[in-house]
Coordinates of C-alpha atoms and ligand atoms in Angstrom, one line a residue:
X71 CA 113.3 62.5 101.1
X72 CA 110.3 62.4 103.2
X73 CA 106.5 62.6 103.5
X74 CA 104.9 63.8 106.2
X75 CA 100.6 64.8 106.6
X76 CA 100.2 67.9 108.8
X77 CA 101.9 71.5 108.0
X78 CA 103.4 71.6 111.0
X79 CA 105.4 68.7 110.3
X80 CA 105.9 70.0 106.8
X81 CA 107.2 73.2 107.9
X82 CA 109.8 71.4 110.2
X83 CA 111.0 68.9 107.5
X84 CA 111.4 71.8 104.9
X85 CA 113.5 73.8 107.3
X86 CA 116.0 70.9 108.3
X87 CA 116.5 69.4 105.2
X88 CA 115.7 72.5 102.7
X89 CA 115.0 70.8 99.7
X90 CA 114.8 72.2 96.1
X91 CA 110.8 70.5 95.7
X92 CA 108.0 69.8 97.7
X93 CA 104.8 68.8 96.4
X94 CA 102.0 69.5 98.2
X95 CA 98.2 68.5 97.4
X96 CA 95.7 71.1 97.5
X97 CA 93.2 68.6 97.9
X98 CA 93.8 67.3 101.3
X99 CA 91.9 69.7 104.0
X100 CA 95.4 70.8 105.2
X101 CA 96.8 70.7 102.0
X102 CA 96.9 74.9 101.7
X103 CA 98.2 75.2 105.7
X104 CA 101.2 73.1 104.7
X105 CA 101.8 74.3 101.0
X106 CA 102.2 78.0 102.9
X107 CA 104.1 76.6 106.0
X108 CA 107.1 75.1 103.5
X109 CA 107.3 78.4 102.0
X110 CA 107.4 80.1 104.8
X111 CA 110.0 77.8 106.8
X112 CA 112.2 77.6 103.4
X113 CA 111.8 80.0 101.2
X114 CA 113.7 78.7 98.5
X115 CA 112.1 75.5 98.2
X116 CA 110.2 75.1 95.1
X117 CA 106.4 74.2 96.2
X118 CA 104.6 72.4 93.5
X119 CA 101.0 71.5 94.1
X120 CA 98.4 69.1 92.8
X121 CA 95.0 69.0 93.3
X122 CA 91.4 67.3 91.2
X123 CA 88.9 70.1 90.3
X124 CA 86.4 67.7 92.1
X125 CA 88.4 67.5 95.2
X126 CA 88.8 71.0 95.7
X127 CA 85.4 73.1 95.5
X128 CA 87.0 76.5 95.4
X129 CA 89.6 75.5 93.3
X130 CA 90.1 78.9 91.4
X131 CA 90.4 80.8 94.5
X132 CA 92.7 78.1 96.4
X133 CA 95.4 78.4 93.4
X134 CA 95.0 82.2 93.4
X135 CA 95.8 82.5 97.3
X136 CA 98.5 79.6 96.6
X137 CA 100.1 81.3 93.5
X138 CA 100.2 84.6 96.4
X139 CA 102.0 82.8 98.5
X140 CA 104.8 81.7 96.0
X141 CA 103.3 78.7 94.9
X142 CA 105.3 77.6 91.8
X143 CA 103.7 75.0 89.7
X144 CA 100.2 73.5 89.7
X145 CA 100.1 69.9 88.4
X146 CA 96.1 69.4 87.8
X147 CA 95.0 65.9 88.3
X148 CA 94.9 63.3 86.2
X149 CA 98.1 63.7 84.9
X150 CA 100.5 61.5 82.8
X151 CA 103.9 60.5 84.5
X152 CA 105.6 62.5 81.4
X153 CA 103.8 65.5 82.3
X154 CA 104.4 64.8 86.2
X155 CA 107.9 64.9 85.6
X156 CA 108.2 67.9 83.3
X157 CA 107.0 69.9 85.9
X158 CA 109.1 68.4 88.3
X159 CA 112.8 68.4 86.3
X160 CA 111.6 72.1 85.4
X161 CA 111.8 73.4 89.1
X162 CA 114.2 70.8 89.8
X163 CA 117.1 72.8 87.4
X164 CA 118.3 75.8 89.8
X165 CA 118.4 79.0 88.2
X166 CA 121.2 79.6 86.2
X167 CA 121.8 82.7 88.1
X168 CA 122.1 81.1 91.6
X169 CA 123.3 77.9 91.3
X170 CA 125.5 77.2 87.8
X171 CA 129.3 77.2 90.0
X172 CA 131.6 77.5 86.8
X173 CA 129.1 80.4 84.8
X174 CA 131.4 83.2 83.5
X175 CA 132.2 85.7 85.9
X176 CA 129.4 88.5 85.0
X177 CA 128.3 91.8 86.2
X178 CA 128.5 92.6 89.8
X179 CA 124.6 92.2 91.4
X180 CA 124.0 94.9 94.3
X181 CA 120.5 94.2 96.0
X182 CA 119.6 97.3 97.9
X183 CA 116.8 96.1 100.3
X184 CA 115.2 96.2 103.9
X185 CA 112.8 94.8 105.8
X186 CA 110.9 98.4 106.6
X187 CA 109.3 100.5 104.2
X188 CA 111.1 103.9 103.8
X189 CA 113.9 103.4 104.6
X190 CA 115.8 105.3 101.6
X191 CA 116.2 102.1 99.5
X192 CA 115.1 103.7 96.3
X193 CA 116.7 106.7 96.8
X194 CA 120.5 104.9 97.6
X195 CA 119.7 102.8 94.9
X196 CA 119.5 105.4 92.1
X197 CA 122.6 107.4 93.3
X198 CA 124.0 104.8 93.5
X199 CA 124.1 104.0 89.9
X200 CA 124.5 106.9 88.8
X201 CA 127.9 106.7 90.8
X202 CA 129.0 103.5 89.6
X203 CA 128.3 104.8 86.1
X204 CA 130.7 108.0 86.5
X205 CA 133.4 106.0 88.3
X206 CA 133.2 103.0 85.9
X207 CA 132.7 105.0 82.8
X208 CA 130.2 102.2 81.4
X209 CA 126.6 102.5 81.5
X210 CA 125.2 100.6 84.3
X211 CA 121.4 99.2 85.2
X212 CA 119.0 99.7 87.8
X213 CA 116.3 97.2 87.6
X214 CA 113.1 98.6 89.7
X215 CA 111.9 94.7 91.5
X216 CA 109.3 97.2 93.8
X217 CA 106.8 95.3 91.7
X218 CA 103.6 96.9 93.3
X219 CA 104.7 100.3 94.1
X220 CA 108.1 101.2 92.3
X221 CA 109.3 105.0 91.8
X222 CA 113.2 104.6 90.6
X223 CA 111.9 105.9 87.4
X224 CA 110.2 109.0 89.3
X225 CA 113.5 110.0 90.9
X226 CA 114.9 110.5 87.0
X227 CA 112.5 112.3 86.4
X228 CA 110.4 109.6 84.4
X229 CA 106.9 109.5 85.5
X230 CA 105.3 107.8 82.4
X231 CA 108.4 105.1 81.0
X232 CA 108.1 104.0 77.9
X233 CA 107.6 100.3 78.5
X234 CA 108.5 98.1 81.9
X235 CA 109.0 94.5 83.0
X236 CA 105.7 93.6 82.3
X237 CA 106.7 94.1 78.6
X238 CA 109.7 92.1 79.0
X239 CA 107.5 89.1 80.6
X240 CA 104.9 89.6 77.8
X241 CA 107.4 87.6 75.9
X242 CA 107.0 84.1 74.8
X243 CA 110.5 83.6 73.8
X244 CA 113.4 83.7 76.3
X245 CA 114.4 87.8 77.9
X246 CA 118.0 88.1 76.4
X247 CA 120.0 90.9 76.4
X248 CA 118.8 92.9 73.5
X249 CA 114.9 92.4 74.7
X250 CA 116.6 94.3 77.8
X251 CA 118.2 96.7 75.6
X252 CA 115.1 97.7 74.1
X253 CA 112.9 97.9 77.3
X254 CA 115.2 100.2 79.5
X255 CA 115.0 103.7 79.7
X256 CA 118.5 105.3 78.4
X257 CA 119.6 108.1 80.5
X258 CA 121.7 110.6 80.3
X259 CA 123.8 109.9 83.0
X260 CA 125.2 105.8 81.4
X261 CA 122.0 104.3 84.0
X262 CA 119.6 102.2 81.8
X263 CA 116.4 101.9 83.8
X264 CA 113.8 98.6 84.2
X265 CA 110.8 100.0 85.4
X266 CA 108.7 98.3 87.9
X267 CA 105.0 97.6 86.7
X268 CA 103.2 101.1 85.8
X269 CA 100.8 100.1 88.5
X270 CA 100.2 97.7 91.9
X271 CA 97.8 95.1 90.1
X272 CA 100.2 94.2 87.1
X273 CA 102.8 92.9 89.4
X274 CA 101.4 89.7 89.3
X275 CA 102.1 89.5 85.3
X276 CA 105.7 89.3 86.3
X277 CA 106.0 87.0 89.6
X278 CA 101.9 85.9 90.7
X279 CA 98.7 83.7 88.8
X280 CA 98.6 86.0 86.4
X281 CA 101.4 85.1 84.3
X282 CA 100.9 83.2 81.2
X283 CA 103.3 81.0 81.9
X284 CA 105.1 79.5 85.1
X285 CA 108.4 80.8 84.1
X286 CA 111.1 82.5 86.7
X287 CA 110.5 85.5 84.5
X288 CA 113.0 87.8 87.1
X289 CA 115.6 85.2 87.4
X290 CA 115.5 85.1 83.3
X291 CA 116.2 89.4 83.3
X292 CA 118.6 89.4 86.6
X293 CA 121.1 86.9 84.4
X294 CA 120.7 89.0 81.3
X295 CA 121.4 91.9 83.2
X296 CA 124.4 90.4 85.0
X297 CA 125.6 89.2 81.0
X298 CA 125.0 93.0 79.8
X299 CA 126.4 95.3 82.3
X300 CA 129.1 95.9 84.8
X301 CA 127.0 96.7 87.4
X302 CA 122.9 95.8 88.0
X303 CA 121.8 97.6 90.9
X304 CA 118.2 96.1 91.9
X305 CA 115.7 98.4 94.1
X306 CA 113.6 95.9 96.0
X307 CA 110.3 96.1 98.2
X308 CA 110.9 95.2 101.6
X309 CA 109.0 91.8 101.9
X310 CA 110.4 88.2 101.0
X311 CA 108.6 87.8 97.6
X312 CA 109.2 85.9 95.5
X313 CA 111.1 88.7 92.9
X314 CA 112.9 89.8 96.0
X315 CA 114.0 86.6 97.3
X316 CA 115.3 85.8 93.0
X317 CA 117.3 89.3 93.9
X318 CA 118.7 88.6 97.0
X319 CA 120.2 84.8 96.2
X320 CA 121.4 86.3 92.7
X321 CA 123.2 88.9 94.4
X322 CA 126.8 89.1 95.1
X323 CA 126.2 92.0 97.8
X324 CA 123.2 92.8 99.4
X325 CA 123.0 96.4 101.1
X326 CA 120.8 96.2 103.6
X327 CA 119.2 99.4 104.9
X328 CA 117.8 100.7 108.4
X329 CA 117.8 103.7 110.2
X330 CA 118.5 104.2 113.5
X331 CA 114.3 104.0 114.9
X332 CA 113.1 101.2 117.0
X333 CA 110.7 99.9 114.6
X334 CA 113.1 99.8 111.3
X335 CA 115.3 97.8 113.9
X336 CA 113.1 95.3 115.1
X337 CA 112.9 94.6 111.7
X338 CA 116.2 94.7 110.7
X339 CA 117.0 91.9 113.2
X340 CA 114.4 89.6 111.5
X341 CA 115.8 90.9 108.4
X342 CA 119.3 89.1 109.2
X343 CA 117.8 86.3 110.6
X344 CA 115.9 85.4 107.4
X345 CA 119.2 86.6 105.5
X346 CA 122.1 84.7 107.0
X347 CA 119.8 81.6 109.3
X348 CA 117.2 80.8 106.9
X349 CA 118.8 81.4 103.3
X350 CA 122.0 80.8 105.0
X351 CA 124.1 83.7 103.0
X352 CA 127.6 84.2 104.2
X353 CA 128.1 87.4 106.3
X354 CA 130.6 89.3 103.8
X355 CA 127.5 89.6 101.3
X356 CA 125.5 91.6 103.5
X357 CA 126.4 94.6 104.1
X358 CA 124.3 96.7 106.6
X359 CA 124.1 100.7 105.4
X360 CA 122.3 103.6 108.0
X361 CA 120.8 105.6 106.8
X362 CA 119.9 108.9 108.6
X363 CA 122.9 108.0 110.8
X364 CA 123.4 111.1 112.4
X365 CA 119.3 111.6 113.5
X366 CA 119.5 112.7 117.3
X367 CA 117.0 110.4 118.2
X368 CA 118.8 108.0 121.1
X369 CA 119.9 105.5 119.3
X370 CA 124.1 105.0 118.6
X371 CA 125.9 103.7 116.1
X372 CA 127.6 101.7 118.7
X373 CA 124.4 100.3 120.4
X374 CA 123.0 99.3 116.7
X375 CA 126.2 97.1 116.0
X376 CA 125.6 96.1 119.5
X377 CA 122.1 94.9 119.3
X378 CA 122.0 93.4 115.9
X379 CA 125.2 92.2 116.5
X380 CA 126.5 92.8 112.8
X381 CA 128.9 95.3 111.6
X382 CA 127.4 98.9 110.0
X383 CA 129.5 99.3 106.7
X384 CA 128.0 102.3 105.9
X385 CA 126.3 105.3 107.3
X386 CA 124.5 108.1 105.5
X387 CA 123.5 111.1 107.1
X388 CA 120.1 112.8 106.8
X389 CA 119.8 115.7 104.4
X390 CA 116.2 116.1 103.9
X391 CA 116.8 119.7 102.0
X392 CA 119.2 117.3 99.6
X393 CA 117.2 114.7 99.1
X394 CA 114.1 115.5 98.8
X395 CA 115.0 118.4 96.5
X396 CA 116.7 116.0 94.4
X397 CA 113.3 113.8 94.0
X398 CA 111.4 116.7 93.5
X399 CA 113.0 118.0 90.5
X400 CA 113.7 114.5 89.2
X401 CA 117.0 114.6 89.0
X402 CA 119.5 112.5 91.7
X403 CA 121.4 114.5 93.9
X404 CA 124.6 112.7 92.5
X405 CA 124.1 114.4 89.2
X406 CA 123.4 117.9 90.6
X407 CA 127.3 118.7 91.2
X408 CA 127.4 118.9 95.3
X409 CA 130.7 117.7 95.9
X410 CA 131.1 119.5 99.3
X411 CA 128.0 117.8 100.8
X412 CA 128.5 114.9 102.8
X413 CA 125.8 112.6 101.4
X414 CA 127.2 112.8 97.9
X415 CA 131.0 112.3 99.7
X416 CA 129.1 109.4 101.6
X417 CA 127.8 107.2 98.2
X418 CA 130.7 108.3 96.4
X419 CA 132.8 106.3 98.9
X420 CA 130.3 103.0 98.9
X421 CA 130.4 103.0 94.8
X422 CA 134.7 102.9 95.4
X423 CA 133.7 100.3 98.4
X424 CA 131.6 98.1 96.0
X425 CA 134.4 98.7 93.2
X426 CA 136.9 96.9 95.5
X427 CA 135.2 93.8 96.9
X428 CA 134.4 93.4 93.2
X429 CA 138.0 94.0 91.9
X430 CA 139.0 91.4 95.1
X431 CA 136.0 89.5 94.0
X432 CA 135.9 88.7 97.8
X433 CA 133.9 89.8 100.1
X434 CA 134.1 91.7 103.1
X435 CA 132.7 92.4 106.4
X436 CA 133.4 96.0 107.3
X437 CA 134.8 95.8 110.8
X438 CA 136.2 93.1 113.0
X439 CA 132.8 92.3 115.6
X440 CA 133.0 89.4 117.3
X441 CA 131.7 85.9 115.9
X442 CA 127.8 86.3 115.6
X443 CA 125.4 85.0 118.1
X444 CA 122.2 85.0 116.2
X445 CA 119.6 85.3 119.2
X446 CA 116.3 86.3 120.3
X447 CA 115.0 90.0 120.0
X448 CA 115.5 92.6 122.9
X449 CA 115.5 96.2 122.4
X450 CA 117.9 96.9 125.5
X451 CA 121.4 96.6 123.8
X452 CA 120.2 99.7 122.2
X453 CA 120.1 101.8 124.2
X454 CA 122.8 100.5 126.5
X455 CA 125.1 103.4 127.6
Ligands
LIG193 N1 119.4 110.4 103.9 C1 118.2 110.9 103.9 N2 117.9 112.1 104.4 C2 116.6 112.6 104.4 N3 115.6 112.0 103.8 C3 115.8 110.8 103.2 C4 117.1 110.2 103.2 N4 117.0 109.0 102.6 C5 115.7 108.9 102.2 N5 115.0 110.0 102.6 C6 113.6 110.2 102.3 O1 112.8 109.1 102.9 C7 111.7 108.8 102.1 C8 111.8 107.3 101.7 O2 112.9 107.2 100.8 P1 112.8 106.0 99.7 O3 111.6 106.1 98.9 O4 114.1 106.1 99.0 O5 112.7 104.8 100.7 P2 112.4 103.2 100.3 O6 113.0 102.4 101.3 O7 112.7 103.0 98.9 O8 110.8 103.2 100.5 P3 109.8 102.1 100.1 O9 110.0 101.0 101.1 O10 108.5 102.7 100.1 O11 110.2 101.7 98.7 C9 111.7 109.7 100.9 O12 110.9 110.8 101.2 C10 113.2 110.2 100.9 O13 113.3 111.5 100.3
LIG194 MG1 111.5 102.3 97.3

C-alpha cells in the first residue's frame, strides 16, 4: 500500500489508510520511533518488525521495549520467503472473534472499561455478573483482562485462585472451552471467574515478550468464552493494551465508566475519541455509565452529556457504606439481599438494559443527543449553568 522512511510519515499513513500490517525494521535508526508511531496512530494495525542481530546492537532490549509497545511479530534476518510469509498470512487472518461476519451468533461480550483508574470498573463488573446470572438463570463469566493488577477475584472473596490465565496461556495446544472450564473459579452464585495474573510481572506471559509463543492468547479465550456462556463480562485496566484493545473490538457493548470529577472527564473525552474516531466503533456499542452520579461536587448530569457530547445511559449513585462493605467481606453487594437500596435497583435495571439490546440484538444509544461533533477538549461545557 505504501512505504514511507520517517515515523512521522508512518504514523500519518497508518491512520488514513489503517491497514491490517505494517512491517517495520528495527534496524534503521528510526526504525523503533516509527514501529511505536503506527501503533499509536492505529491501534489495530498489526506491526511486524525485522531487524539483523548485527544491525541492531541492543537488539534484546529494542524487541523488549517493542514487544511493550504491542509489537506483534519479529521476523529475524535472514529469513526464507516461506518463513516471511508465515508470519505475515498469520497476522494477516483477523481474529475470529472480530472480523469472521457469518460466525454463529454467540454469547453477548460486555467490556466494562475507562480511561481513569478507579473509577468502579471492577466493582460494576462483578455485580454485574452476578446479575446477569440470577436474571438469566445460566451461569455466566467474568474474565479479569486487569493483567497487572486485577482484584475481580478479591471482591468474591478469592484472594489465592486456584489457577489464572497465565495457566490457560501455558498451553501449547489451542484454549477451548473445556481448558476454560477447568481454569475458572466456580462460584456459588452461576459466575465462573478467569483470574487476572496472580501478580503485575506475569502479565506479560499472556499479552508481552514473555510469551512462548506469538499467539493472540486473549483473542483465543474471549471466543471460547463467547462459545461457552450467555454472557462474558470482561473487567479491563484503563489503558489501550493490547488485551484491552482484543476486549473492546470483541465486544458487542462496551460500558464505559466515569464519574462526575474533572480529571476522570478529561479522560473520558480522549476515551471516546480513541473509541468511536480511531477504532471507529459505532455509537450504540458504547454506552457511557456514571458512576457516583449523585456526588455534590459541581458537576451535572446535564453538563457531562453536554461536554462529552454523548449520551449517559446509566448512572449509579455513590454508596461507599455499600460498596465498600461488600469488598470487604468478599461478597458483592448483589448477593447480600438489599433490594431497597438504590445501587442494587440501579445494576439490576442495566443487567434487564443489556438483556434487551441483546434480545433486539441491536444496539442502542440511550437518549436522543444531537448528531456528535467530536472536537477539541474544553472543560467549560461543564460547568455551564
Ligand atoms: N458507587 C460507588 N460508591 C462508592 N464507592 C465506590 C463506588 N464504586 C466504586 N467505589 C469504590 O471506588 C474504588 C475503586 O473501585 P474499583 O476498584 O471497582 O474501580 P476500578 O475502576 O476497577 O479501579 P482500577 O482502575 O484500579 O481497576 C473502590 O474503593 C470501590 O469500593
Ligand atoms: Mg479494577
Amino acid at each position: 500500500m505504501g512505504a514511507v522512511a520517517d515515523p512521522g510519515a508512518a504514523g500519518a499513513l497508518a491512520f488514513r489508510e489503517r491497514p491490517a500490517l505494517a512491517l517495520v525494521d528495527l534496524g534503521l535508526p528510526e526504525g523503533m520511533e516509527a514501529a511505536v508511531e503506527i501503533m499509536r496512530r492505529s491501534p489495530r494495525t498489526a506491526v511486524i518488525a525485522t531487524c539483523a542481530a548485527e544491525e541492531c546492537p541492543k537488539l534484546y532490549d529494542t524487541v523488549r521495549q517493542a514487544m511493550r509497545a504491542g509489537l506483534r511479530d519479529l521476523v529475524p534476518k535472514p529469513f526464507t520467503l516461506a518463513e516471511f510469509e508465515r508470519v505475515l498470512r498469520r497476522h494477516a487472518t483477523p481474529s475470529p472473534v472480530v472480523a469472521v461476519p457469518d460466525a454463529p451468533k454467540a454469547g453477548h461480550l460486555i467490556c466494562v472499561f475507562s480511561t481513569k483508574g478507579g473509577v468502579g470498573k471492577t466493582t460494576l463488573a462483578a455485580n454485574l455478573a452476578v446479575a446477569l446470572a440470577r436474571r438469566d438463570r445460566r451461569r455466566v463469566a467474568l474474565l479479569d483482562l486487569d493483567l497487572e493488577c486485577g482484584n475481580a477475584a478479591a471482591l468474591f472473596g478469592r484472594h489465592s485462585p486456584h489457577a489464572s490465565i497465565v495457566d490457560l496461556c501455558r498451553r501449547t495446544e489451542g484454549i477451548g472451552a473445556e481448558a476454560l472450564s477447568q481454569t475458572v473459579e466456580r462460584l456459588d452464585c452461576s459466575v465462573d471467574l478467569l483470574a487476572a495474573p496472580p501478580g503485575p510481572e506475569q502479565a506479560a506471559l499472556v499479552v508481552g515478550e514473555a510469551r512462548s509463543e506469538p499467539r493472540d492468547y486473549v483473542g483465543e479465550i474471549l471466543a471460547s468464552a463467547r462459545v461457552a456462556y450467555p454472557w462474558v463480562l470482561v473487567d479491563t485496566a484503563c489503558t489501550f493494551g493490547a488485551a484491552t484493545l482484543a476486549a473492546l473490538d470483541a465486544a458487542d457493548t462496551v460500558l464505559l465508566l466515569t464519574t462526575p470529577d474533572m480529571l476522570a472527564l478529561r479522560n473520558t473525552a480522549r476515551g471516546l475519541d480513541v473509541l468511536l474516531r480511531d477504532l471507529e466503533f459505532p455509537e450504540g456499542k458504547v454506552q457511557l455509565v456514571l458512576n457516583r452520579c449523585n456526588s455534590a461536587v459541581g458537576i451535572t448530569h446535564a453538563n457531562i452529556q453536554r461536554g462529552l457530547n454523548f449520551p449517559v445511559s446509566f448512572s449509579l449513585p455513590s454508596d461507599a457504606v455499600t460498596v465498600i462493605s461488600a469488598a470487604n467481606t468478599g461478597v458483592p453487594f448483589m448477593l447480600k439481599g438489599l433490594e431497597r437500596n438504590l445501587l442494587t435497583q440501579r445494576v439490576t435495571e442495566i443487567a434487564a438494559r443489556l438483556d434487551g439490546i441483546q434480545r433486539a440484538d441491536t444496539p442502542q444509544a440511550a437518549s436522543p443527543l444531537p448528531a456528535r461533533r467530536r472536537k477539541a477538549w474544553r472543560a467549560e461545557p461543564f460547568f455551564r449553568r
